[in-house]
Amino acid sequence: MTTTHCPYCALQCAMHLEPGPGGALAARPADFPTNRGGLCRKGWTSAEMLGVVDRLRRPLLRKDREDDFAEVDWDTALDYVADRLTDLRAAHGPEAVSVFGSGGLTNEKSYLLGKFARLALGTSQIDYNGRFCMSSAAAASTRAFGLDRGMPFPLTDLGEAEVVLLAGANPAETMPPMMAHLAAPRLIVVDPRCSATARQALAGGGMHLAPRPGTDLALALGLLHTARTANLLDTGYIAQRTTGFAQAWRAAAAWWPEQTEHVTGVPAHQVRAAAHMLGKAKGAYVLTGRGTEQHAKGTDSVSAWINLALGLGLPGRVGSGYGCITGQGNGQGGREHGQKADQLPGYRRIDDPAAREHIARVWGVEADTLPGPGRSAFELLDALGTEGGPSAMLLFGSNPVVSAPDAGRVRDRLADLDLLVVADFVLSESAAMADVVFPVAQWAEEGGTMTNLEGRVLRRRAAAAPPAGVRTDLEVLHGLATRLGQPAQRFPTDPDAVLAELRAASAGAPADYSGITPERLEAGEELHWPVTEGQAPTPRLFLDGFAHPDGRARFIPVQYRPAAETPDADYPLIATTGRLMGHYQSGAQTRRIPELAQAEPEAYLEIHPDTAARNGLTEGDWAQLTSRRGTTTARVRLRPDARRDTVFLPFHYAGAQTANNLTNPVLDPTSRMPEFKVSAIRVEPATTAQQGGHL
Ligand code: SF4
């Protein structure tokens, strides 16, 4: 039996993997502080991924995209890719080659991928799909607190609170074991959709506030306004532990509950009731999720929620606080160790001369040889194959053909590349477009570390050897780097050796892992970063002061502005997207698990019965949705509790059911987060031919 952690979301539930009937590994829940012996449906079935029928076992190569793939040996595939990369760099310079990573990669892979891009390829063109997840919350936390650790407190603290406000998060569906921590507090759920979490909130004496999509920022301003006019703010805390309240208040001063209702649609009496419930609680938390973050004003929206939390005196105290519910499995660690365009390991900035000197020393190179910042995720994808953009991309652990915004445009950009190389364990939709596919190991076939949503570093353990013919991502990077002229020892294949280097690289940085060793992890220590050598870990941050030089948190004055698209005569409805319990991200993994695929086999559309009737639709029909960017189809589910102006659809499906065909890639100016959550659309019955494409 091997004890490890789930391959999917950032809760990183602990599980035992042991042989089941027939000898195949099966997952069983393990007792652990975050999951307390629970697993969701995805976790229970996760071991089935190790035996999926279309598992890749040999590298695939084709020299012409019109051709079928041929299976080749590893040397042939690695030599081909290294030669093509060398030729493209020689012809167009190092910026012609690019790398795209993932918030699902281990800390060691994230670290080595960034090093590979900067040293072996010499390119600044690296970013990752985590940009599409937590980047707005990360940016807002950094500017408010001086540091971004999604939850700066253990998850187990939540159960002690009287009230928890969840803005744009649906953990009852996306991470069900987390709900055990939310059983005691009353919940205030902010979500345009009456989600499973919203229903639990109502059943438990809490509230559901359903703002028009794209208006959360106004709702947060309205709650701050109400809290102040009702004398609910903690003026002593504001004076002693923060700066900038006066400016933030000026931005909130006009947001009377009635004005808030006018913009958000949330009744004024609900705004008042929510402010009182939160403001009078003895212990309270404000938590944000993708619903409030994935907007072109996502950073400011999160800042507005943090301003509310600061006004009530919550962050930096035991029993209360602000946190972001990170989504991807290593969404926290993946954003710390150098696969972001603007970052070096340890959460160091790539444009900080001291950070560059430190990392260059660890890597044994001159600091001025390190490239500067590159393009953010969507900007990078959108530049592929264009004049001045990269003509090659190496893709690790990501499936942007399904998961990126304006997915049709991203497909076109990938198709225009001279070289697309994908490392994956199955032929995902993005891998199917590649020139070369490297078959790589899965989570339970290799070791490493992950950092969960509380900033706790976890040991991922191998429970089985990879199938013959399969290599790890670290081995792929080693194979390519050495062929590109790098010394072999610079790209270790042993995860513990990479961790040792990561510890040195992160020493003294905001995300300091220098004290995190395999021995401490094996001993079961609870290691929330920062963990410096010989020092105790830090489960609760900010108790003695925030990470700004003066120790004070910053109120950030933020102004409401509408979504980039608002409904009009041609596109009269708003589409918003989200996750289902049975699927994960692009679905490349979960759509291959029979139990999960049968439970949710096709995309669906939640729509109010009146809206459906106005558009000629009824329960079970196939609907076609069209935005300015593209179309998708989904099966109609009538929901009397839905907003009449908004439809919801999940984003886990591929082909003509790709919800991201609709989504708007307009970007947040700070985080470069796309506006996934608000697309103006129209909806109509799908034609028979369209239906045939999906069944
Ligand atoms: Fe895995 Fe997340 Fe489900 Fe836990 S909640 S079993 S980590 S998918």
XYZ file of C-alpha atoms in Angstrom, residues 63 70 82 122 208 242 317 425 455 549 571 588 658:
13
model
C 6.966 15.178 -40.215
C 4.182 6.929 -36.452
C 16.224 18.954 -30.435
C 17.319 30.798 -23.800
C -27.302 33.105 -1.391
C -3.581 48.847 7.529
C -5.893 37.023 13.126
C -0.064 10.295 -21.138
C 0.503 26.360 1.142
C 8.027 46.587 4.773
C -26.333 38.541 -28.094
C -8.680 14.822 -20.738
C -16.159 23.158 -26.139
